[in-house]
Amino acid sequence: MRSHKCKSVCCGSDVPAIAGLAAHDFSALDQAIVKLISTDDRFSAPARQMGRLLGERIALERSVNSQCLDEAFPTLLVACGLGDSTHSRVLQKSPTGALLQIMGCADILGWQVPRVNRAVCCFDTGLFEGFLSSATGEAIRVEETACLGMGDTSCEFRITFHSAQAAGGSREGVAFRNGNG
């Protein structure tokens, strides 16, 4: 696993950093946000916005510029130190978007996500949205459609290319390594 070396804002040491945070601080932030959203849904919107800003920053720090969604996304997982911890796969592909599945979330968090009958991965939703939008140069919207917090066995995210919707489904932007369909 490749890690990006830069000074961590919080401690000033040469440790792998993610958007200015030490990797362990980034992980602790993600855990704390999931716990907060599990207890009170009002944390969802600010958590999503924070994730979006961090995702954009990670793409800029890593100089990620890819029109290929299934190459850009694994770059984010590796940057966050999750390349070996999670399993992700694209379940569906279309010219207007994709459905992404991520497994191993509870193992990363180190605790069982409580079933609260709502999605609790708003920070990650924003992180994916900000990173993919910045990395691909496309307006991308991400919505969580399955979540451990809803009692599902994995988390799934619907990725929608807004430029495709505006153009009636035809666009030349984001692609997949093996084609769009």
CSV table of N, CA and C in Angstrom, one decimal:
chain,number,residue,atom,x,y,z
A,1,MET,N,0.8,-1.2,0.0
A,1,MET,CA,0.0,0.0,0.0
A,1,MET,C,0.9,1.2,0.0
A,2,ARG,N,0.6,2.1,-0.9
A,2,ARG,CA,1.4,3.4,-1.1
A,2,ARG,C,0.8,4.4,-0.2
A,3,SER,N,1.5,5.1,0.6
A,3,SER,CA,1.0,6.2,1.4
A,3,SER,C,1.7,7.5,1.0
A,4,HIS,N,1.0,8.6,1.2
A,4,HIS,CA,1.5,9.9,0.8
A,4,HIS,C,2.1,10.5,2.0
A,5,LYS,N,3.4,10.9,1.9
A,5,LYS,CA,4.1,11.5,3.1
A,5,LYS,C,3.9,13.0,3.0
A,6,CYS,N,3.4,13.6,4.1
A,6,CYS,CA,3.5,15.0,4.2
A,6,CYS,C,3.3,15.3,5.7
A,7,LYS,N,3.5,16.6,6.0
A,7,LYS,CA,3.4,16.9,7.4
A,7,LYS,C,1.9,16.9,7.8
A,8,SER,N,1.6,16.3,8.9
A,8,SER,CA,0.3,16.3,9.4
A,8,SER,C,0.1,17.7,10.2
A,9,VAL,N,-1.0,18.3,9.9
A,9,VAL,CA,-1.3,19.6,10.5
A,9,VAL,C,-1.5,19.5,12.0
A,10,CYS,N,-2.0,18.4,12.5
A,10,CYS,CA,-2.3,18.2,13.9
A,10,CYS,C,-1.1,18.0,14.8
A,11,CYS,N,-0.1,17.3,14.2
A,11,CYS,CA,1.0,17.0,15.1
A,11,CYS,C,2.4,17.4,14.5
A,12,GLY,N,2.4,17.9,13.3
A,12,GLY,CA,3.6,18.4,12.7
A,12,GLY,C,4.7,17.4,12.4
A,13,SER,N,4.3,16.1,12.4
A,13,SER,CA,5.3,15.1,12.2
A,13,SER,C,5.2,14.5,10.8
A,14,ASP,N,6.2,13.8,10.3
A,14,ASP,CA,6.2,13.2,9.0
A,14,ASP,C,5.5,11.8,9.2
A,15,VAL,N,4.1,11.8,9.1
A,15,VAL,CA,3.3,10.6,9.1
A,15,VAL,C,2.4,10.7,7.9
A,16,PRO,N,2.0,9.5,7.4
A,16,PRO,CA,1.1,9.5,6.3
A,16,PRO,C,-0.1,10.4,6.6
A,17,ALA,N,-0.4,11.3,5.7
A,17,ALA,CA,-1.5,12.3,6.0
A,17,ALA,C,-2.6,12.2,4.9
A,18,ILE,N,-3.8,12.5,5.3
A,18,ILE,CA,-4.9,12.6,4.4
A,18,ILE,C,-5.6,13.9,4.6
A,19,ALA,N,-5.5,14.7,3.6
A,19,ALA,CA,-6.1,16.1,3.6
A,19,ALA,C,-5.6,16.8,4.8
A,20,GLY,N,-4.4,16.7,5.2
A,20,GLY,CA,-3.8,17.4,6.3
A,20,GLY,C,-3.9,16.8,7.6
A,21,LEU,N,-4.6,15.6,7.7
A,21,LEU,CA,-4.8,14.9,9.0
A,21,LEU,C,-4.0,13.6,8.9
A,22,ALA,N,-3.4,13.3,10.1
A,22,ALA,CA,-2.7,12.0,10.2
A,22,ALA,C,-3.7,10.9,9.9
A,23,ALA,N,-3.3,9.8,9.3
A,23,ALA,CA,-4.2,8.7,8.9
A,23,ALA,C,-5.0,8.2,10.1
A,24,HIS,N,-4.4,8.1,11.2
A,24,HIS,CA,-5.2,7.6,12.4
A,24,HIS,C,-6.3,8.6,12.8
A,25,ASP,N,-6.0,9.9,12.7
A,25,ASP,CA,-7.0,11.0,13.0
A,25,ASP,C,-8.1,10.9,12.0
A,26,PHE,N,-7.8,10.7,10.7
A,26,PHE,CA,-8.8,10.6,9.7
A,26,PHE,C,-9.8,9.5,10.0
A,27,SER,N,-9.2,8.3,10.4
A,27,SER,CA,-10.0,7.2,10.7
A,27,SER,C,-10.9,7.4,11.9
A,28,ALA,N,-10.3,8.1,13.0
A,28,ALA,CA,-11.1,8.4,14.2
A,28,ALA,C,-12.2,9.4,13.8
A,29,LEU,N,-11.9,10.3,12.9
A,29,LEU,CA,-13.0,11.3,12.5
A,29,LEU,C,-14.1,10.5,11.9
A,30,ASP,N,-13.8,9.6,10.9
A,30,ASP,CA,-14.9,8.8,10.3
A,30,ASP,C,-15.7,8.0,11.3
A,31,GLN,N,-15.0,7.4,12.3
A,31,GLN,CA,-15.7,6.6,13.3
A,31,GLN,C,-16.6,7.5,14.1
A,32,ALA,N,-16.1,8.7,14.5
A,32,ALA,CA,-16.9,9.6,15.4
A,32,ALA,C,-18.1,10.1,14.6
A,33,ILE,N,-18.0,10.4,13.4
A,33,ILE,CA,-19.1,10.9,12.6
A,33,ILE,C,-20.2,9.8,12.4
A,34,VAL,N,-19.8,8.6,12.2
A,34,VAL,CA,-20.8,7.5,12.1
A,34,VAL,C,-21.5,7.4,13.4
A,35,LYS,N,-20.8,7.4,14.5
A,35,LYS,CA,-21.5,7.3,15.8
A,35,LYS,C,-22.4,8.5,16.0
A,36,LEU,N,-22.0,9.7,15.7
A,36,LEU,CA,-22.9,10.9,15.9
A,36,LEU,C,-24.2,10.8,15.0
A,37,ILE,N,-24.0,10.4,13.8
A,37,ILE,CA,-25.2,10.2,12.9
A,37,ILE,C,-26.1,9.1,13.3
A,38,SER,N,-25.5,8.1,13.9
A,38,SER,CA,-26.3,6.9,14.5
A,38,SER,C,-27.2,7.4,15.6
A,39,THR,N,-26.7,8.4,16.3
A,39,THR,CA,-27.5,8.9,17.5
A,39,THR,C,-28.4,10.0,17.1
A,40,ASP,N,-28.1,10.8,16.1
A,40,ASP,CA,-28.9,12.0,15.7
A,40,ASP,C,-28.7,12.3,14.3
A,41,ASP,N,-29.7,12.2,13.5
A,41,ASP,CA,-29.6,12.4,12.0
A,41,ASP,C,-29.3,13.8,11.6
A,42,ARG,N,-29.4,14.8,12.5
A,42,ARG,CA,-29.1,16.2,12.2
A,42,ARG,C,-27.7,16.4,11.9
A,43,PHE,N,-26.8,15.4,12.2
A,43,PHE,CA,-25.4,15.5,11.9
A,43,PHE,C,-25.1,15.1,10.4
A,44,SER,N,-26.1,14.6,9.7
A,44,SER,CA,-25.9,14.1,8.4
A,44,SER,C,-25.4,15.1,7.4
A,45,ALA,N,-26.1,16.3,7.3
A,45,ALA,CA,-25.8,17.3,6.3
A,45,ALA,C,-24.4,17.9,6.6
A,46,PRO,N,-24.1,18.3,7.8
A,46,PRO,CA,-22.7,18.8,8.0
A,46,PRO,C,-21.6,17.8,7.7
A,47,ALA,N,-21.9,16.5,8.1
A,47,ALA,CA,-20.9,15.5,7.9
A,47,ALA,C,-20.7,15.3,6.4
A,48,ARG,N,-21.8,15.3,5.6
A,48,ARG,CA,-21.6,15.1,4.2
A,48,ARG,C,-20.8,16.3,3.6
A,49,GLN,N,-21.1,17.5,4.0
A,49,GLN,CA,-20.3,18.7,3.5
A,49,GLN,C,-18.9,18.6,3.9
A,50,MET,N,-18.6,18.1,5.1
A,50,MET,CA,-17.2,18.0,5.5
A,50,MET,C,-16.5,16.9,4.7
A,51,GLY,N,-17.2,15.8,4.4
A,51,GLY,CA,-16.6,14.7,3.6
A,51,GLY,C,-16.3,15.2,2.2
A,52,ARG,N,-17.3,16.0,1.6
A,52,ARG,CA,-17.1,16.5,0.3
A,52,ARG,C,-15.8,17.4,0.2
A,53,LEU,N,-15.7,18.3,1.2
A,53,LEU,CA,-14.5,19.2,1.1
A,53,LEU,C,-13.2,18.4,1.3
A,54,LEU,N,-13.2,17.4,2.2
A,54,LEU,CA,-12.0,16.5,2.3
A,54,LEU,C,-11.7,15.7,1.1
A,55,GLY,N,-12.8,15.2,0.4
A,55,GLY,CA,-12.6,14.4,-0.8
A,55,GLY,C,-12.0,15.3,-1.9
A,56,GLU,N,-12.5,16.5,-2.0
A,56,GLU,CA,-11.9,17.4,-3.0
A,56,GLU,C,-10.4,17.7,-2.7
A,57,ARG,N,-10.1,17.9,-1.5
A,57,ARG,CA,-8.8,18.2,-1.1
A,57,ARG,C,-7.8,17.0,-1.3
A,58,ILE,N,-8.3,15.8,-1.1
A,58,ILE,CA,-7.5,14.6,-1.3
A,58,ILE,C,-7.2,14.4,-2.8
A,59,ALA,N,-8.2,14.7,-3.6
A,59,ALA,CA,-8.0,14.6,-5.1
A,59,ALA,C,-6.9,15.6,-5.5
A,60,LEU,N,-7.0,16.8,-5.0
A,60,LEU,CA,-6.0,17.8,-5.3
A,60,LEU,C,-4.6,17.5,-4.8
A,61,GLU,N,-4.5,17.0,-3.6
A,61,GLU,CA,-3.3,16.7,-3.0
A,61,GLU,C,-2.6,15.5,-3.7
A,62,ARG,N,-3.4,14.6,-4.2
A,62,ARG,CA,-2.8,13.4,-4.9
A,62,ARG,C,-2.7,13.7,-6.4
A,63,SER,N,-3.1,14.9,-6.8
A,63,SER,CA,-3.1,15.2,-8.3
A,63,SER,C,-3.8,14.2,-9.1
A,64,VAL,N,-4.9,13.7,-8.6
A,64,VAL,CA,-5.7,12.7,-9.3
A,64,VAL,C,-6.5,13.4,-10.4
A,65,ASN,N,-6.3,13.0,-11.6
A,65,ASN,CA,-7.1,13.5,-12.8
A,65,ASN,C,-7.4,12.4,-13.7
A,66,SER,N,-8.5,11.8,-13.6
A,66,SER,CA,-8.9,10.6,-14.3
A,66,SER,C,-10.3,10.7,-14.8
A,67,GLN,N,-10.5,10.4,-16.1
A,67,GLN,CA,-11.8,10.3,-16.6
A,67,GLN,C,-12.4,8.9,-16.5
A,68,CYS,N,-11.7,8.0,-15.8
A,68,CYS,CA,-12.1,6.6,-15.6
A,68,CYS,C,-12.5,6.4,-14.1
A,69,LEU,N,-13.8,6.3,-13.9
A,69,LEU,CA,-14.3,6.2,-12.5
A,69,LEU,C,-13.7,5.0,-11.8
A,70,ASP,N,-13.7,3.8,-12.4
A,70,ASP,CA,-13.2,2.6,-11.7
A,70,ASP,C,-11.7,2.6,-11.5
A,71,GLU,N,-11.0,3.6,-12.0
A,71,GLU,CA,-9.6,3.8,-11.6
A,71,GLU,C,-9.4,4.9,-10.6
A,72,ALA,N,-10.3,5.9,-10.6
A,72,ALA,CA,-10.2,7.0,-9.6
A,72,ALA,C,-10.6,6.5,-8.2
A,73,PHE,N,-11.7,5.7,-8.1
A,73,PHE,CA,-12.2,5.3,-6.8
A,73,PHE,C,-11.2,4.5,-6.0
A,74,PRO,N,-10.5,3.5,-6.6
A,74,PRO,CA,-9.5,2.8,-5.7
A,74,PRO,C,-8.4,3.7,-5.3
A,75,THR,N,-8.1,4.7,-6.0
A,75,THR,CA,-7.1,5.7,-5.6
A,75,THR,C,-7.5,6.4,-4.3
A,76,LEU,N,-8.8,6.7,-4.1
A,76,LEU,CA,-9.3,7.2,-2.9
A,76,LEU,C,-9.2,6.3,-1.7
A,77,LEU,N,-9.5,5.0,-2.0
A,77,LEU,CA,-9.4,4.0,-0.9
A,77,LEU,C,-8.0,3.8,-0.4
A,78,VAL,N,-7.1,3.8,-1.3
A,78,VAL,CA,-5.7,3.7,-0.9
A,78,VAL,C,-5.2,4.9,-0.2
A,79,ALA,N,-5.6,6.1,-0.7
A,79,ALA,CA,-5.2,7.4,0.0
A,79,ALA,C,-5.7,7.4,1.4
A,80,CYS,N,-6.9,6.8,1.7
A,80,CYS,CA,-7.4,6.8,3.0
A,80,CYS,C,-7.0,5.7,3.9
A,81,GLY,N,-6.1,4.8,3.3
A,81,GLY,CA,-5.5,3.7,4.0
A,81,GLY,C,-6.5,2.5,4.1
A,82,LEU,N,-7.5,2.5,3.2
A,82,LEU,CA,-8.5,1.5,3.2
A,82,LEU,C,-8.3,0.5,2.1
A,83,GLY,N,-7.3,0.6,1.3
A,83,GLY,CA,-7.1,-0.3,0.2
A,83,GLY,C,-7.1,-1.8,0.5
A,84,ASP,N,-6.6,-2.2,1.7
A,84,ASP,CA,-6.5,-3.6,2.1
A,84,ASP,C,-7.6,-3.9,3.0
A,85,SER,N,-8.4,-2.9,3.6
A,85,SER,CA,-9.4,-3.1,4.6
A,85,SER,C,-10.8,-3.4,4.0
A,86,THR,N,-11.0,-2.8,2.9
A,86,THR,CA,-12.4,-2.9,2.3
A,86,THR,C,-12.3,-3.6,1.0
A,87,HIS,N,-13.5,-4.1,0.6
A,87,HIS,CA,-13.7,-4.6,-0.7
A,87,HIS,C,-14.7,-3.8,-1.4
A,88,SER,N,-14.4,-3.3,-2.6
A,88,SER,CA,-15.4,-2.5,-3.3
A,88,SER,C,-15.5,-3.1,-4.7
A,89,ARG,N,-16.7,-2.9,-5.3
A,89,ARG,CA,-17.0,-3.4,-6.6
A,89,ARG,C,-18.1,-2.6,-7.2
A,90,VAL,N,-18.1,-2.4,-8.5
A,90,VAL,CA,-19.1,-1.7,-9.2
A,90,VAL,C,-20.2,-2.8,-9.6
A,91,LEU,N,-21.4,-2.6,-9.1
A,91,LEU,CA,-22.4,-3.6,-9.3
A,91,LEU,C,-23.2,-3.3,-10.6
A,92,GLN,N,-23.3,-2.1,-11.0
A,92,GLN,CA,-24.0,-1.7,-12.2
A,92,GLN,C,-23.3,-0.5,-12.8
A,93,LYS,N,-23.2,-0.5,-14.1
A,93,LYS,CA,-22.6,0.6,-14.9
A,93,LYS,C,-23.6,1.1,-15.9
A,94,SER,N,-23.7,2.4,-16.2
A,94,SER,CA,-24.5,2.9,-17.3
A,94,SER,C,-23.9,4.2,-17.7
A,95,PRO,N,-24.4,4.7,-18.8
A,95,PRO,CA,-23.8,6.0,-19.3
A,95,PRO,C,-24.1,7.2,-18.3
A,96,THR,N,-25.1,7.0,-17.4
A,96,THR,CA,-25.5,8.1,-16.5
A,96,THR,C,-25.0,7.8,-15.1
A,97,GLY,N,-24.3,6.7,-14.8
A,97,GLY,CA,-23.8,6.5,-13.5
A,97,GLY,C,-23.4,5.1,-13.2
A,98,ALA,N,-23.4,4.8,-11.9
A,98,ALA,CA,-23.0,3.5,-11.4
A,98,ALA,C,-23.6,3.2,-10.0
A,99,LEU,N,-23.5,1.9,-9.6
A,99,LEU,CA,-23.9,1.5,-8.3
A,99,LEU,C,-22.7,0.8,-7.7
A,100,LEU,N,-22.1,1.4,-6.6
A,100,LEU,CA,-20.9,0.9,-6.0
A,100,LEU,C,-21.2,0.2,-4.7
A,101,GLN,N,-20.6,-0.9,-4.5
A,101,GLN,CA,-20.8,-1.7,-3.2
A,101,GLN,C,-19.5,-1.7,-2.5
A,102,ILE,N,-19.6,-1.4,-1.2
A,102,ILE,CA,-18.4,-1.5,-0.3
A,102,ILE,C,-18.7,-2.4,0.9
A,103,MET,N,-17.8,-3.3,1.1
A,103,MET,CA,-17.9,-4.3,2.2
A,103,MET,C,-16.7,-4.2,3.1
A,104,GLY,N,-16.9,-4.5,4.4
A,104,GLY,CA,-15.8,-4.4,5.4
A,104,GLY,C,-15.9,-3.1,6.2
A,105,CYS,N,-17.0,-2.4,6.1
A,105,CYS,CA,-17.1,-1.1,6.9
A,105,CYS,C,-17.0,-1.4,8.4
A,106,ALA,N,-17.7,-2.4,8.9
A,106,ALA,CA,-17.7,-2.6,10.4
A,106,ALA,C,-16.4,-3.0,10.8
A,107,ASP,N,-15.6,-3.7,10.0
A,107,ASP,CA,-14.2,-4.1,10.4
A,107,ASP,C,-13.4,-2.8,10.6
A,108,ILE,N,-13.5,-1.9,9.7
A,108,ILE,CA,-12.8,-0.6,9.7
A,108,ILE,C,-13.1,0.2,10.9
A,109,LEU,N,-14.4,0.3,11.2
A,109,LEU,CA,-14.9,1.1,12.3
A,109,LEU,C,-14.5,0.4,13.7
A,110,GLY,N,-14.4,-0.9,13.7
A,110,GLY,CA,-14.0,-1.6,14.9
A,110,GLY,C,-15.1,-1.8,15.8
A,111,TRP,N,-16.4,-1.6,15.4
A,111,TRP,CA,-17.6,-1.8,16.2
A,111,TRP,C,-18.7,-2.0,15.2
A,112,GLN,N,-19.7,-2.7,15.8
A,112,GLN,CA,-20.9,-3.0,15.0
A,112,GLN,C,-21.8,-1.7,14.8
A,113,VAL,N,-22.0,-1.3,13.6
A,113,VAL,CA,-22.9,-0.2,13.4
A,113,VAL,C,-24.3,-0.5,13.8
A,114,PRO,N,-24.9,0.3,14.7
A,114,PRO,CA,-26.2,0.0,15.2
A,114,PRO,C,-27.3,0.2,14.1
A,115,ARG,N,-28.3,-0.7,14.1
A,115,ARG,CA,-29.4,-0.6,13.1
A,115,ARG,C,-30.3,0.6,13.6
A,116,VAL,N,-30.3,1.7,12.8
A,116,VAL,CA,-31.1,2.8,13.2
A,116,VAL,C,-32.1,3.2,12.1
A,117,ASN,N,-32.2,2.3,11.1
A,117,ASN,CA,-33.2,2.4,10.0
A,117,ASN,C,-32.9,3.6,9.1
A,118,ARG,N,-31.7,4.0,9.0
A,118,ARG,CA,-31.3,5.1,8.1
A,118,ARG,C,-29.8,5.0,7.7
A,119,ALA,N,-29.4,5.6,6.7
A,119,ALA,CA,-28.0,5.6,6.3
A,119,ALA,C,-27.2,6.4,7.2
A,120,VAL,N,-26.0,5.9,7.6
A,120,VAL,CA,-25.2,6.6,8.6
A,120,VAL,C,-23.8,7.0,8.0
A,121,CYS,N,-23.6,6.8,6.7
A,121,CYS,CA,-22.3,7.0,6.0
A,121,CYS,C,-22.3,8.3,5.2
A,122,CYS,N,-22.9,9.3,5.8
A,122,CYS,CA,-23.0,10.6,5.1
A,122,CYS,C,-21.7,11.2,4.9
A,123,PHE,N,-20.7,11.1,5.8
A,123,PHE,CA,-19.4,11.6,5.6
A,123,PHE,C,-18.7,10.9,4.4
A,124,ASP,N,-18.9,9.6,4.3
A,124,ASP,CA,-18.3,8.8,3.2
A,124,ASP,C,-19.0,9.2,1.9
A,125,THR,N,-20.3,9.4,1.9
A,125,THR,CA,-21.0,9.8,0.7
A,125,THR,C,-20.4,11.1,0.2
A,126,GLY,N,-20.2,12.1,1.1
A,126,GLY,CA,-19.7,13.4,0.7
A,126,GLY,C,-18.2,13.2,0.2
A,127,LEU,N,-17.4,12.4,0.9
A,127,LEU,CA,-16.1,12.1,0.6
A,127,LEU,C,-16.0,11.6,-0.8
A,128,PHE,N,-16.8,10.6,-1.2
A,128,PHE,CA,-16.8,10.0,-2.5
A,128,PHE,C,-17.2,11.0,-3.5
A,129,GLU,N,-18.2,11.8,-3.2
A,129,GLU,CA,-18.8,12.8,-4.2
A,129,GLU,C,-17.7,13.9,-4.4
A,130,GLY,N,-17.1,14.4,-3.4
A,130,GLY,CA,-16.1,15.4,-3.6
A,130,GLY,C,-14.8,14.9,-4.3
A,131,PHE,N,-14.4,13.7,-3.9
A,131,PHE,CA,-13.2,13.1,-4.6
A,131,PHE,C,-13.5,12.9,-6.0
A,132,LEU,N,-14.6,12.2,-6.3
A,132,LEU,CA,-14.8,11.8,-7.7
A,132,LEU,C,-15.1,13.0,-8.6
A,133,SER,N,-15.8,14.0,-8.1
A,133,SER,CA,-16.1,15.2,-8.8
A,133,SER,C,-14.8,15.9,-9.2
A,134,SER,N,-13.9,16.0,-8.2
A,134,SER,CA,-12.7,16.7,-8.4
A,134,SER,C,-11.7,15.9,-9.3
A,135,ALA,N,-11.7,14.6,-9.1
A,135,ALA,CA,-10.8,13.7,-9.9
A,135,ALA,C,-11.2,13.6,-11.3
A,136,THR,N,-12.5,13.6,-11.6
A,136,THR,CA,-13.0,13.4,-13.0
A,136,THR,C,-13.3,14.7,-13.7
A,137,GLY,N,-13.5,15.8,-12.9
A,137,GLY,CA,-13.9,17.1,-13.5
A,137,GLY,C,-15.3,17.1,-13.9
A,138,GLU,N,-16.1,16.2,-13.4
A,138,GLU,CA,-17.5,16.1,-13.7
A,138,GLU,C,-18.4,16.4,-12.5
A,139,ALA,N,-19.6,16.9,-12.7
A,139,ALA,CA,-20.5,17.1,-11.6
A,139,ALA,C,-21.1,15.7,-11.3
A,140,ILE,N,-20.8,15.2,-10.1
A,140,ILE,CA,-21.2,13.9,-9.7
A,140,ILE,C,-22.0,14.0,-8.4
A,141,ARG,N,-23.0,13.2,-8.3
A,141,ARG,CA,-23.9,13.2,-7.1
A,141,ARG,C,-23.8,11.7,-6.6
A,142,VAL,N,-23.6,11.5,-5.3
A,142,VAL,CA,-23.6,10.2,-4.7
A,142,VAL,C,-24.7,10.1,-3.6
A,143,GLU,N,-25.4,9.1,-3.6
A,143,GLU,CA,-26.4,8.8,-2.6
A,143,GLU,C,-26.3,7.4,-2.1
A,144,GLU,N,-26.3,7.2,-0.8
A,144,GLU,CA,-26.2,5.9,-0.2
A,144,GLU,C,-27.6,5.2,-0.3
A,145,THR,N,-27.6,4.0,-0.9
A,145,THR,CA,-28.9,3.3,-1.1
A,145,THR,C,-29.0,2.1,-0.2
A,146,ALA,N,-27.9,1.6,0.3
A,146,ALA,CA,-27.9,0.5,1.3
A,146,ALA,C,-26.8,0.8,2.3
A,147,CYS,N,-27.1,0.4,3.6
A,147,CYS,CA,-26.2,0.8,4.7
A,147,CYS,C,-26.3,-0.2,5.8
A,148,LEU,N,-25.2,-0.3,6.5
A,148,LEU,CA,-25.3,-1.2,7.7
A,148,LEU,C,-26.3,-0.6,8.7
A,149,GLY,N,-26.4,0.8,8.8
A,149,GLY,CA,-27.3,1.4,9.7
A,149,GLY,C,-28.8,1.1,9.3
A,150,MET,N,-29.0,0.7,8.1
A,150,MET,CA,-30.4,0.3,7.7
A,150,MET,C,-30.6,-1.2,7.8
A,151,GLY,N,-29.6,-1.9,8.3
A,151,GLY,CA,-29.7,-3.4,8.5
A,151,GLY,C,-29.2,-4.2,7.3
A,152,ASP,N,-28.6,-3.5,6.3
A,152,ASP,CA,-28.0,-4.2,5.2
A,152,ASP,C,-26.6,-4.8,5.5
A,153,THR,N,-26.2,-5.7,4.7
A,153,THR,CA,-24.9,-6.4,5.0
A,153,THR,C,-23.7,-5.7,4.4
A,154,SER,N,-24.0,-4.7,3.5
A,154,SER,CA,-22.9,-3.9,2.9
A,154,SER,C,-23.5,-2.5,2.7
A,155,CYS,N,-22.6,-1.6,2.3
A,155,CYS,CA,-23.0,-0.2,1.9
A,155,CYS,C,-23.0,-0.1,0.4
A,156,GLU,N,-24.0,0.5,-0.2
A,156,GLU,CA,-24.1,0.7,-1.6
A,156,GLU,C,-24.3,2.2,-1.9
A,157,PHE,N,-23.7,2.7,-2.9
A,157,PHE,CA,-23.7,4.1,-3.3
A,157,PHE,C,-24.1,4.2,-4.7
A,158,ARG,N,-25.2,5.0,-5.0
A,158,ARG,CA,-25.6,5.3,-6.4
A,158,ARG,C,-24.8,6.5,-6.8
A,159,ILE,N,-24.0,6.4,-7.8
A,159,ILE,CA,-23.2,7.5,-8.4
A,159,ILE,C,-23.9,8.0,-9.6
A,160,THR,N,-24.2,9.3,-9.7
A,160,THR,CA,-24.9,9.9,-10.9
A,160,THR,C,-24.1,11.0,-11.4
A,161,PHE,N,-23.9,10.9,-12.8
A,161,PHE,CA,-23.2,11.9,-13.5
A,161,PHE,C,-24.2,13.0,-13.9
A,162,HIS,N,-24.1,14.2,-13.3
A,162,HIS,CA,-25.1,15.2,-13.6
A,162,HIS,C,-25.0,15.7,-15.0
A,163,SER,N,-23.8,15.8,-15.6
A,163,SER,CA,-23.7,16.2,-16.9
A,163,SER,C,-24.5,15.3,-17.9
A,164,ALA,N,-24.5,14.0,-17.5
A,164,ALA,CA,-25.3,13.1,-18.4
A,164,ALA,C,-26.8,13.3,-18.3
A,165,GLN,N,-27.3,13.7,-17.1
A,165,GLN,CA,-28.7,14.0,-17.0
A,165,GLN,C,-29.0,15.3,-17.8
A,166,ALA,N,-28.2,16.3,-17.7
A,166,ALA,CA,-28.4,17.5,-18.4
A,166,ALA,C,-28.4,17.4,-19.9
A,167,ALA,N,-27.5,16.4,-20.3
A,167,ALA,CA,-27.4,16.2,-21.8
A,167,ALA,C,-28.3,15.1,-22.3
A,168,GLY,N,-29.3,14.7,-21.5
A,168,GLY,CA,-30.2,13.7,-21.9
A,168,GLY,C,-29.6,12.3,-22.0
A,169,GLY,N,-28.6,12.1,-21.2
A,169,GLY,CA,-28.0,10.7,-21.1
A,169,GLY,C,-26.8,10.5,-22.0
A,170,SER,N,-26.5,11.5,-22.8
A,170,SER,CA,-25.3,11.3,-23.7
A,170,SER,C,-24.2,12.3,-23.3
A,171,ARG,N,-23.0,11.9,-23.1
A,171,ARG,CA,-21.9,12.7,-22.7
A,171,ARG,C,-20.6,12.0,-23.0
A,172,GLU,N,-19.6,12.8,-23.0
A,172,GLU,CA,-18.3,12.2,-23.3
A,172,GLU,C,-17.3,12.2,-22.1
A,173,GLY,N,-17.8,12.6,-20.9
A,173,GLY,CA,-17.0,12.7,-19.7
A,173,GLY,C,-16.5,11.4,-19.1
A,174,VAL,N,-17.0,11.1,-17.9
A,174,VAL,CA,-16.5,10.0,-17.1
A,174,VAL,C,-16.8,8.7,-17.8
A,175,ALA,N,-15.9,7.8,-17.8
A,175,ALA,CA,-16.1,6.5,-18.4
A,175,ALA,C,-15.6,5.4,-17.4
A,176,PHE,N,-15.8,4.1,-17.9
A,176,PHE,CA,-15.3,3.0,-17.1
A,176,PHE,C,-14.2,2.3,-17.9
A,177,ARG,N,-13.3,1.7,-17.3
A,177,ARG,CA,-12.2,1.0,-17.9
A,177,ARG,C,-12.7,0.1,-19.0
A,178,ASN,N,-13.8,-0.7,-18.7
A,178,ASN,CA,-14.3,-1.6,-19.7
A,178,ASN,C,-15.5,-1.1,-20.4
A,179,GLY,N,-15.7,0.2,-20.6
A,179,GLY,CA,-16.8,0.7,-21.3
A,179,GLY,C,-17.9,1.1,-20.3
A,180,ASN,N,-18.9,1.8,-20.8
A,180,ASN,CA,-20.0,2.4,-19.9
A,180,ASN,C,-21.1,1.4,-19.7
A,181,GLY,N,-21.2,0.3,-20.2
A,181,GLY,CA,-22.4,-0.5,-20.0
A,181,GLY,C,-22.2,-1.8,-19.5
